[in-house]
Tab-separated table of C-alpha atoms and ligand atoms in Angstrom:
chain	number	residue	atom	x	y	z
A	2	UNK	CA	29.091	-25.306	1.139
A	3	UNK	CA	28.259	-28.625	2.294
A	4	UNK	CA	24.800	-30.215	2.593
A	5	UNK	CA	23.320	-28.819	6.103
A	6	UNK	CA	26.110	-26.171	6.263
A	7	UNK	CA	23.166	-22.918	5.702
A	8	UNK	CA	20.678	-24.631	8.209
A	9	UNK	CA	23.421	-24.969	10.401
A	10	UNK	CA	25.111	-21.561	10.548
A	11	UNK	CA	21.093	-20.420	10.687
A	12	UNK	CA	21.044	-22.322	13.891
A	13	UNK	CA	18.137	-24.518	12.010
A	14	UNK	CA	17.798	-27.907	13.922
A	15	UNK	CA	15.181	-29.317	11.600
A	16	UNK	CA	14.489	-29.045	7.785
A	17	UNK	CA	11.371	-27.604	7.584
A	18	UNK	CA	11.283	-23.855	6.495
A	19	UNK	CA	7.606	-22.142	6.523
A	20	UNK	CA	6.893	-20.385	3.580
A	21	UNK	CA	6.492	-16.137	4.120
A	22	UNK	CA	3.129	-15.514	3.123
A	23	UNK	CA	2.428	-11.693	3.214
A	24	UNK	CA	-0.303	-9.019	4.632
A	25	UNK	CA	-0.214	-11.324	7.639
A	26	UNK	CA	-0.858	-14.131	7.140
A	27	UNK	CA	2.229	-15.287	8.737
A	28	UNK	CA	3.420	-13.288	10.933
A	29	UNK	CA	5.346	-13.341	14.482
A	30	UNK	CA	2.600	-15.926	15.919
A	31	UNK	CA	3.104	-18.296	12.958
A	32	UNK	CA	6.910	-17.730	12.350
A	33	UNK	CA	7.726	-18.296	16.364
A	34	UNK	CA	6.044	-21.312	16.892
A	35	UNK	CA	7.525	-22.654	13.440
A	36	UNK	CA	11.374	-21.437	14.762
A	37	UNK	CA	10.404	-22.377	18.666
A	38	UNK	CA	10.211	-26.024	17.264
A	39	UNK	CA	13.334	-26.128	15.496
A	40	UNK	CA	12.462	-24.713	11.914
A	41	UNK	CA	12.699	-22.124	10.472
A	42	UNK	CA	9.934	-19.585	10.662
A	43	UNK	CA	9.378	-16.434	8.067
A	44	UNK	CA	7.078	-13.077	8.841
A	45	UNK	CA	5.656	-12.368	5.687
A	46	UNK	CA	5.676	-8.477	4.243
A	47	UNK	CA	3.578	-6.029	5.819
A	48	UNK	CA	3.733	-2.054	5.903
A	49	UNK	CA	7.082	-0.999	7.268
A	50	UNK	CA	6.220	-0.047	11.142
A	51	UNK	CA	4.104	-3.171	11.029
A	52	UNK	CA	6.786	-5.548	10.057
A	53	UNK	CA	8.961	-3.940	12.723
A	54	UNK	CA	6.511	-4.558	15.655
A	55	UNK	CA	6.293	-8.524	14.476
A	56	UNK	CA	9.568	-8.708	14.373
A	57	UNK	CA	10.179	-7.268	17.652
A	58	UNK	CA	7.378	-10.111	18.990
A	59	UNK	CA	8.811	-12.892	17.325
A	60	UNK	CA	12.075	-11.890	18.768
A	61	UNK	CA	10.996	-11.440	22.097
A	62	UNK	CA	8.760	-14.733	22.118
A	63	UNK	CA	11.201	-16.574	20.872
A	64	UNK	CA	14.371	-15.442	23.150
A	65	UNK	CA	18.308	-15.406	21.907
A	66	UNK	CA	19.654	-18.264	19.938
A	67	UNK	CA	16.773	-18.998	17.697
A	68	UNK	CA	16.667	-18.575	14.280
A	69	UNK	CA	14.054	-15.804	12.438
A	70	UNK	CA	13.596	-14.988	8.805
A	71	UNK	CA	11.723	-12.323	7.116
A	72	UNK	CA	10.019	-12.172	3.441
A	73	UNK	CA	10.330	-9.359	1.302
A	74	UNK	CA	8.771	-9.207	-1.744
A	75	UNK	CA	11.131	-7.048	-4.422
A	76	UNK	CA	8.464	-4.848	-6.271
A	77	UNK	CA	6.901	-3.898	-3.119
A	78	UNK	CA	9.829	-3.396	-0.065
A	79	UNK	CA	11.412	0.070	0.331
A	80	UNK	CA	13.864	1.331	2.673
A	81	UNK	CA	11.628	0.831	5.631
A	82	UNK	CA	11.341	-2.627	5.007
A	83	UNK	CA	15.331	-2.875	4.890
A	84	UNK	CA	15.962	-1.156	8.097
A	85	UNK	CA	12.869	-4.050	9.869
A	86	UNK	CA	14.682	-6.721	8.145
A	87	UNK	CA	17.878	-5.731	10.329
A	88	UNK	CA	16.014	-7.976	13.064
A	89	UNK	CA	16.130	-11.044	11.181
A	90	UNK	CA	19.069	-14.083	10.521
A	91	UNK	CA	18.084	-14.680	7.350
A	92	UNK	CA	15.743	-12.651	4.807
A	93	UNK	CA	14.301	-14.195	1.729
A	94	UNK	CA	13.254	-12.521	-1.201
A	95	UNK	CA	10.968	-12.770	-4.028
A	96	UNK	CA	9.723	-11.333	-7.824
A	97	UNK	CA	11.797	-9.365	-9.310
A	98	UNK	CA	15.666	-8.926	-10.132
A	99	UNK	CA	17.452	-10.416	-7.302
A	100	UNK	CA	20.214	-8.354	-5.741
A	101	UNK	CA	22.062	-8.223	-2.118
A	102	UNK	CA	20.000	-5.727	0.138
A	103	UNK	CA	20.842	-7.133	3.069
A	104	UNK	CA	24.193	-8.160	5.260
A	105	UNK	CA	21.837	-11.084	6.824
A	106	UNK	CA	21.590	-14.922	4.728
A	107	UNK	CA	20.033	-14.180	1.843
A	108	UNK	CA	18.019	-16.651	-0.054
A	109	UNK	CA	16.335	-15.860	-3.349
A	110	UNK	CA	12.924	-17.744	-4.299
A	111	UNK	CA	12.821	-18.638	-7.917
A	112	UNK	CA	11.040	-20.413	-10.536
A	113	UNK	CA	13.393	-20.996	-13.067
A	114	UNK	CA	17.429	-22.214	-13.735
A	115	UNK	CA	18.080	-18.534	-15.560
A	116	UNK	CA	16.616	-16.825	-12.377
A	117	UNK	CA	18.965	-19.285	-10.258
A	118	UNK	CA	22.001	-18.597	-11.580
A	119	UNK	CA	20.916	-15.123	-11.671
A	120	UNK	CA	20.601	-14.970	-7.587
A	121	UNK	CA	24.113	-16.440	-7.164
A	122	UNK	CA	25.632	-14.235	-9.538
A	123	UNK	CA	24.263	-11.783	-7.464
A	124	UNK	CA	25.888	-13.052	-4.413
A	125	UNK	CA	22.669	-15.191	-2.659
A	126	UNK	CA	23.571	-17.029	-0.085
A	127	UNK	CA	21.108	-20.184	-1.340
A	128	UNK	CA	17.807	-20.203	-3.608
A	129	UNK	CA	14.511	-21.879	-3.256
A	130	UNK	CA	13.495	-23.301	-6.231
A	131	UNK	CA	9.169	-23.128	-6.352
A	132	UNK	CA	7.489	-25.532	-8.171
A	133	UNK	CA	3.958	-24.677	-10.443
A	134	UNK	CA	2.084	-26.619	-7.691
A	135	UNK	CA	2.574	-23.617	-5.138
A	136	UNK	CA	0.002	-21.493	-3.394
A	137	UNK	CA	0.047	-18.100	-3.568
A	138	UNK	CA	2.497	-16.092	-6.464
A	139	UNK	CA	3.956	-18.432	-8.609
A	140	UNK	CA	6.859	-18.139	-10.859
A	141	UNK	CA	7.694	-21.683	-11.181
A	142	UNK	CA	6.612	-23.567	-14.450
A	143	UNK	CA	7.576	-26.706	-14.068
A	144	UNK	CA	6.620	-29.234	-10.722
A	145	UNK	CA	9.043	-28.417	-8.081
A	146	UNK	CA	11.406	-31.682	-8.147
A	147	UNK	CA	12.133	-31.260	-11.983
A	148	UNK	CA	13.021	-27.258	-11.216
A	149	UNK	CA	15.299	-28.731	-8.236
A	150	UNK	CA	17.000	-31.336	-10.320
A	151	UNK	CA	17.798	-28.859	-12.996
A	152	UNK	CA	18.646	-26.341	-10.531
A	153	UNK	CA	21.605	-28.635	-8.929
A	154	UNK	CA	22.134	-29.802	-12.269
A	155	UNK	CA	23.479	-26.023	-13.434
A	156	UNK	CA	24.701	-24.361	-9.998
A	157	UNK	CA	26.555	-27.488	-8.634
A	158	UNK	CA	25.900	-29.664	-5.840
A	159	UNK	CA	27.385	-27.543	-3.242
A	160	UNK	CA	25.327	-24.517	-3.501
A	161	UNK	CA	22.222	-24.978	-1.114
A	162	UNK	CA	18.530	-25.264	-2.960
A	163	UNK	CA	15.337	-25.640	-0.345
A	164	UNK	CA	12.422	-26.517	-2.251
A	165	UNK	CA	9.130	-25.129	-2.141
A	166	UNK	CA	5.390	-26.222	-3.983
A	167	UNK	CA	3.743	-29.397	-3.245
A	168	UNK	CA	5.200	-30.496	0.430
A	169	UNK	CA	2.749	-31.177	2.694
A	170	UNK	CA	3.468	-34.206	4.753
A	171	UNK	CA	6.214	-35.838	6.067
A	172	UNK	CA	6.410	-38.533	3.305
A	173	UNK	CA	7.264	-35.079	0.755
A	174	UNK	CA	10.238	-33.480	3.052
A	175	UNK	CA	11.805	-36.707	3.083
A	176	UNK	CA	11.200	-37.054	-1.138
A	177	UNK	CA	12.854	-33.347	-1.492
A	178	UNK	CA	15.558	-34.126	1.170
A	179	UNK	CA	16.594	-37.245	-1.060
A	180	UNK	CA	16.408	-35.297	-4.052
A	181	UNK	CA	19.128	-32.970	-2.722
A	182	UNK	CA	16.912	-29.914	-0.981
A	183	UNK	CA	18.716	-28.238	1.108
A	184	UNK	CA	15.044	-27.702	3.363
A	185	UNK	CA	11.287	-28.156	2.592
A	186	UNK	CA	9.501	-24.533	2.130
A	187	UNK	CA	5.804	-25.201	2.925
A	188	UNK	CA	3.105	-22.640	2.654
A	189	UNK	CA	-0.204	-24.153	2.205
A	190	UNK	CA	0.125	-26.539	5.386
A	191	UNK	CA	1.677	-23.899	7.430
A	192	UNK	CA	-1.306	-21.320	5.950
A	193	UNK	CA	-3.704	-23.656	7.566
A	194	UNK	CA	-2.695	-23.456	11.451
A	195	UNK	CA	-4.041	-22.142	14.523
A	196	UNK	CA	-1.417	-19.486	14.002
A	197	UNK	CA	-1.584	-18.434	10.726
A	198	UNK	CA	-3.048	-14.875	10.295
A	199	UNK	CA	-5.806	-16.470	7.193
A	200	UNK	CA	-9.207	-15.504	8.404
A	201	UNK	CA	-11.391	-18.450	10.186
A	202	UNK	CA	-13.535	-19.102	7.201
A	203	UNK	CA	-10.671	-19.072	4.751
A	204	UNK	CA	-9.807	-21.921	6.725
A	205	UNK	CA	-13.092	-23.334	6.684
A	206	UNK	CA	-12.736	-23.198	3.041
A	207	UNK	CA	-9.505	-24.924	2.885
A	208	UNK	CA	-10.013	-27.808	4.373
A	209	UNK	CA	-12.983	-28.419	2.102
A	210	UNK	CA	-11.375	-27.301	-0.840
A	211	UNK	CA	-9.684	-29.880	-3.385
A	212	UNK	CA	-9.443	-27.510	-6.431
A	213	UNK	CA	-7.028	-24.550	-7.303
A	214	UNK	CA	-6.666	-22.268	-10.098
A	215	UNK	CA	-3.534	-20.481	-11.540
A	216	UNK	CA	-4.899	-17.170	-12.221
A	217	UNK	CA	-4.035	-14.044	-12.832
A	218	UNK	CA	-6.752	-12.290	-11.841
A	219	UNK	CA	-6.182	-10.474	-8.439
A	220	UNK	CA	-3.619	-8.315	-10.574
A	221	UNK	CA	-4.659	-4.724	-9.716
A	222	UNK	CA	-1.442	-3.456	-8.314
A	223	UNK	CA	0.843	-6.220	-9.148
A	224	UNK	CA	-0.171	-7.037	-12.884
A	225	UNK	CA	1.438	-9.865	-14.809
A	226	UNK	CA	2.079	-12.198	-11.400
A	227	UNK	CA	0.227	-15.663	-11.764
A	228	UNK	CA	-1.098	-16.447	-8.294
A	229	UNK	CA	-2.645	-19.898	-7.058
A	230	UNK	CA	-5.860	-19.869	-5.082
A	231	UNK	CA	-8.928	-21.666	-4.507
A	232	UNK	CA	-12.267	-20.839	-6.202
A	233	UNK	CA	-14.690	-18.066	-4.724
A	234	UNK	CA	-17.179	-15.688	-6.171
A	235	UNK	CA	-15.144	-13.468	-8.078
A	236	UNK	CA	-13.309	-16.716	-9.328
A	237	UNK	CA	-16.809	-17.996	-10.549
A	238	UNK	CA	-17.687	-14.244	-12.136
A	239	UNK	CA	-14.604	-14.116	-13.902
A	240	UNK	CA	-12.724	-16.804	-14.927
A	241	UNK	CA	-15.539	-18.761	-17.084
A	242	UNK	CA	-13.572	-18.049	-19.994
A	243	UNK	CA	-10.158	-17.646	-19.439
A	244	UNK	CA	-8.112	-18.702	-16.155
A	245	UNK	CA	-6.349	-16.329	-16.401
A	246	UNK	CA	-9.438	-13.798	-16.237
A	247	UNK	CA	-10.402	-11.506	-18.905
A	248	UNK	CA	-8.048	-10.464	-21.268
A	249	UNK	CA	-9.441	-6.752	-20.832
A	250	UNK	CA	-9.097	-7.207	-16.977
A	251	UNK	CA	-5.442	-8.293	-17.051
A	252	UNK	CA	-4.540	-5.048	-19.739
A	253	UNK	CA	-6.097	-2.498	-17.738
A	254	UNK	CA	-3.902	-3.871	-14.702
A	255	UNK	CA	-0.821	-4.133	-16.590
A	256	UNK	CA	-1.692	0.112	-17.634
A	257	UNK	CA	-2.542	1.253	-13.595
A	258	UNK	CA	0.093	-1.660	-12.361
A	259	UNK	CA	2.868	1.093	-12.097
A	260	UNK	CA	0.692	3.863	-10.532
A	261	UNK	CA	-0.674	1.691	-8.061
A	262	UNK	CA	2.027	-0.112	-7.262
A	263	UNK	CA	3.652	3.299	-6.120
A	264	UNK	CA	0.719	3.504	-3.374
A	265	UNK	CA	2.580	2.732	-0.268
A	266	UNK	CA	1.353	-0.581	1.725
A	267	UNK	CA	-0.345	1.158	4.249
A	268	UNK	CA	-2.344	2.970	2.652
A	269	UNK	CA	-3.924	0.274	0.119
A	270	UNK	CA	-6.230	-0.355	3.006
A	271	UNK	CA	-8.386	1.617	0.724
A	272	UNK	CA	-8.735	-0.196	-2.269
A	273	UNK	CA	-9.441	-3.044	-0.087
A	274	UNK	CA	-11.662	-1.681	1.547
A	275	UNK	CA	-13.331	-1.046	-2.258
A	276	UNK	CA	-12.733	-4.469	-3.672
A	277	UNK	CA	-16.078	-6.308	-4.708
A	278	UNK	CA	-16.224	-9.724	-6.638
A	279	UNK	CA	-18.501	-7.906	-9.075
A	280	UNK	CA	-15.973	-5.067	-9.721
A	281	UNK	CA	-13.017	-6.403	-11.993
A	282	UNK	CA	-10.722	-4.066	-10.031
A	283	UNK	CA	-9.354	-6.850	-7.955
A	284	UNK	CA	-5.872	-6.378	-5.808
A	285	UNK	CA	-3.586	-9.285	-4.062
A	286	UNK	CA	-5.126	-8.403	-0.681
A	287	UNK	CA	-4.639	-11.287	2.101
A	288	UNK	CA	-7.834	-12.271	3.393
A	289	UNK	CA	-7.396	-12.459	7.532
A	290	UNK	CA	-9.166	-11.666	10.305
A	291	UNK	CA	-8.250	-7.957	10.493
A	292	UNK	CA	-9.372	-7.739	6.474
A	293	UNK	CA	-13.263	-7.157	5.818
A	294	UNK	CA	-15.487	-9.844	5.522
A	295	UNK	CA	-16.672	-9.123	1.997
A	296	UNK	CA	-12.997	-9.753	0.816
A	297	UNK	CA	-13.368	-13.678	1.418
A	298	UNK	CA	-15.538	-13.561	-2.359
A	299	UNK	CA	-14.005	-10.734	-3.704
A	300	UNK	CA	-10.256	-11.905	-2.773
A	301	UNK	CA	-7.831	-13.940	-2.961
A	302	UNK	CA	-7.839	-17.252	-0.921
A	303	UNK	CA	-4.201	-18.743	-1.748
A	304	UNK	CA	-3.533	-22.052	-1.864
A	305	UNK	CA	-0.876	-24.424	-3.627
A	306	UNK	CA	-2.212	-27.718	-5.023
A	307	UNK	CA	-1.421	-29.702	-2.127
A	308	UNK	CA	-5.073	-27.968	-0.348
A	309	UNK	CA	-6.344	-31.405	-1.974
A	310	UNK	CA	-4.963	-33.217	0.458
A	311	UNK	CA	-5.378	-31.222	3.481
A	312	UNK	CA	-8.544	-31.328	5.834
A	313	UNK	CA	-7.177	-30.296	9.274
A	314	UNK	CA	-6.126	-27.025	10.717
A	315	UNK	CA	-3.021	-27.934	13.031
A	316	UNK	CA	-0.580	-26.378	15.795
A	317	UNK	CA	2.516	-25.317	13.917
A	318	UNK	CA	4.803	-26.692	16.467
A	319	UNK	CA	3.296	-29.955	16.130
A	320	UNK	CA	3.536	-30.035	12.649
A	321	UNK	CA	7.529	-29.433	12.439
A	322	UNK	CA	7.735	-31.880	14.479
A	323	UNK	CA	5.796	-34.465	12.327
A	324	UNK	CA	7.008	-33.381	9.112
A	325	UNK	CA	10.587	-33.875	10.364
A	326	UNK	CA	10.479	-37.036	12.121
A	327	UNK	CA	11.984	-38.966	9.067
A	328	UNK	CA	14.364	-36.805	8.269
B	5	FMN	C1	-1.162	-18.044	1.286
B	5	FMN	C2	0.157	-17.900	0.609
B	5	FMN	C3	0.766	-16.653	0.557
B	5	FMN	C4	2.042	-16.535	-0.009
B	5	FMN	N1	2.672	-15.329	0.026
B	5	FMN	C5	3.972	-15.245	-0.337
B	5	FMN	C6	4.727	-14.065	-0.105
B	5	FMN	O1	4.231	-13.062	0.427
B	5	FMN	N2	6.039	-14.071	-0.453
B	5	FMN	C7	6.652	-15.166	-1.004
B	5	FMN	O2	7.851	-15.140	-1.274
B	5	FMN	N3	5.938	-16.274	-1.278
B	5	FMN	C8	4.638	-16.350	-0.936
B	5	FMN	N4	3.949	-17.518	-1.153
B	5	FMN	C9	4.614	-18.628	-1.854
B	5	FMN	C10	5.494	-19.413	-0.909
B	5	FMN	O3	6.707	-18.721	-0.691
B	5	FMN	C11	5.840	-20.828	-1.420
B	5	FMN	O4	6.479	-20.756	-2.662
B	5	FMN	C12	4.642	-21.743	-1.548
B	5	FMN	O5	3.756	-21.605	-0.491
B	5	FMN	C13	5.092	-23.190	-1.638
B	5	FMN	O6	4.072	-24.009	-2.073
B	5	FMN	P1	2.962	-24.684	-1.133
B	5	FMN	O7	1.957	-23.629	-0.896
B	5	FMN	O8	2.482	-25.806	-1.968
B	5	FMN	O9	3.640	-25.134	0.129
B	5	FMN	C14	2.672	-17.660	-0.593
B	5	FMN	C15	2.024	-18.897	-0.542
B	5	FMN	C16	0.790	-19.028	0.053
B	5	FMN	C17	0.148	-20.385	0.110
């Protein structure tokens, strides 16, 4: 496939692809105005019936001929999730061994060559490789032009690669468009928009943060998945020691990992609603307006390393257009 050739049978105009970022914080609001300016916007997973109502909006918003995408994360989408994704062009996946679920483009998010070659094997239609500067779960472990480089290195220059971690202005797409990307995948910059789902003072937060930490932390549910975010409370409380948090903290999430990861997404409401930054049962709950407010010290606030530079919360639209003007 030649350069362009995935964007183009997408219907992409522009080379900017906004990250999915799950439990809504992008969802059809975010994803339309991303895909209404020419990129390529992504609902992050939610509960089944949820998913299917924002993709319903973000179809209806955005009218026939544009281009929609959907984010599924592997250890946590079930058949419901399959049958919502139906509405989508293109669905993107992520964690977990990849394999063809869907009839629609498939792209595979990885952090690693193996994991790569693994997602073409498997018949994927292109892979995003994720750099260790990302927000939010992170495989990647090296920064996200070396992974690229390598990538292309082993699957051939033909086979698309978008690149995610670390692009945040316009001056970065056109870096990863020159080092062969097939698209920029931006989450942090897109996170912090007037239509992202993050909740106002996570915002707040943001744009004064310039320090993230690769944790592991907010584990209870979906142990053994480093995650990027900025410091809060239960950051403070419980990562003096180890980043990674307590090695007790991280085994006891590993042992109820596979029990509680069988609670269906609906109903972890619950634990949420439980989740205290003194109490080192802490889950990978979004933090957005619909969350509670005591979840903004006791969760997660995701961010890729690239929040250093930010201070602005912008209009997505504007920002596709910005970020692809050199391109
Ligand atoms: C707030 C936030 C939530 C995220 N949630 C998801 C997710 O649900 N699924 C997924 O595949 N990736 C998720 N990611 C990772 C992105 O897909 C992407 O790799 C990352 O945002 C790129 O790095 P950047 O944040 O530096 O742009 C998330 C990232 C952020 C910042």
């Amino acid at each position: 496939m030649s350069r362009g050739a995935l964007l183009e049978r997408l219907g992409v105009e522009r080379p900017v692809v906004q990250a999915g970022m799950g439990g809504g914080l992008a969802g059809s609001a975010l994803a339309a105005a991303v895909s209404g300016a020419g990129g390529l916007g992504t609902i992050g997973i939610l509960p089944a019936e949820h998913l299917n109502r924002e993709l319903k909006a973000a179809r209806e918003h955005l009218g026939p001929g544009k281009p929609l995408a959907v984010n599924l994360l592997l250890p946590f989408a079930r058949r419901g999730h399959w049958e919502a994704a139906k509405q989508a062009d293109a669905v993107v996946t992520f964690w977990g061994k990849p394999r063809r679920h869907t009839a629609r483009v498939w792209i595979h998010q990885c952090g690693s060559v193996d994991e790569a070659r693994n997602a073409r094997a498997a018949g994927a239609d292109a892979v995003i490789a994720q750099g260790v500067e990302a927000g939010g779960h992170v495989r990647g472990k090296v920064p996200a032009i070396e992974l690229l480089e390598r990538t292309r290195d082993a699957l051939g220059r033909d086979y698309p690669v978008l690149l995610a971690g670390g692009i945040a202005e316009p001056v970065d797409v056109q870096v990863a468009l020159e080092a062969g990307a097939e698209a920029a995948v931006l989450g942090t910059r897109f996170l912090m928009t007037d239509e992202s789902g993050a909740r106002k003072a996570y915002k707040q937060r943001l744009m004064e943060s310039r320090e993230t930490v690769l944790t592991e932390l907010f584990g209870a549910g979906w142990p053994n998945a480093p995650h990027r975010v900025i410091w809060n409370e239960a950051c403070e409380r419980w990562l003096e020691d180890d980043k990674r948090g307590p090695a007790w903290v991280r085994k006891l999430n590993a042992t109820t990992g596979p029990l509680l990861r069988r609670v269906p997404l609906e109903r972890q409401t619950v634990l949420m609603r439980l989740q205290r930054a003194d109490r080192p049962l802490l889950g990978p709950f979004a933090v957005t307006e619909g969350s509670p407010p005591r979840l903004l010290d006791a969760g997660p606030l995701y961010a890729g390393e690239s929040v250093a530079r930010l201070h602005d919360i912008r209009p997505a639209a504007e920002l596709v257009a910005e970020l692809a003007c050199g391109t």
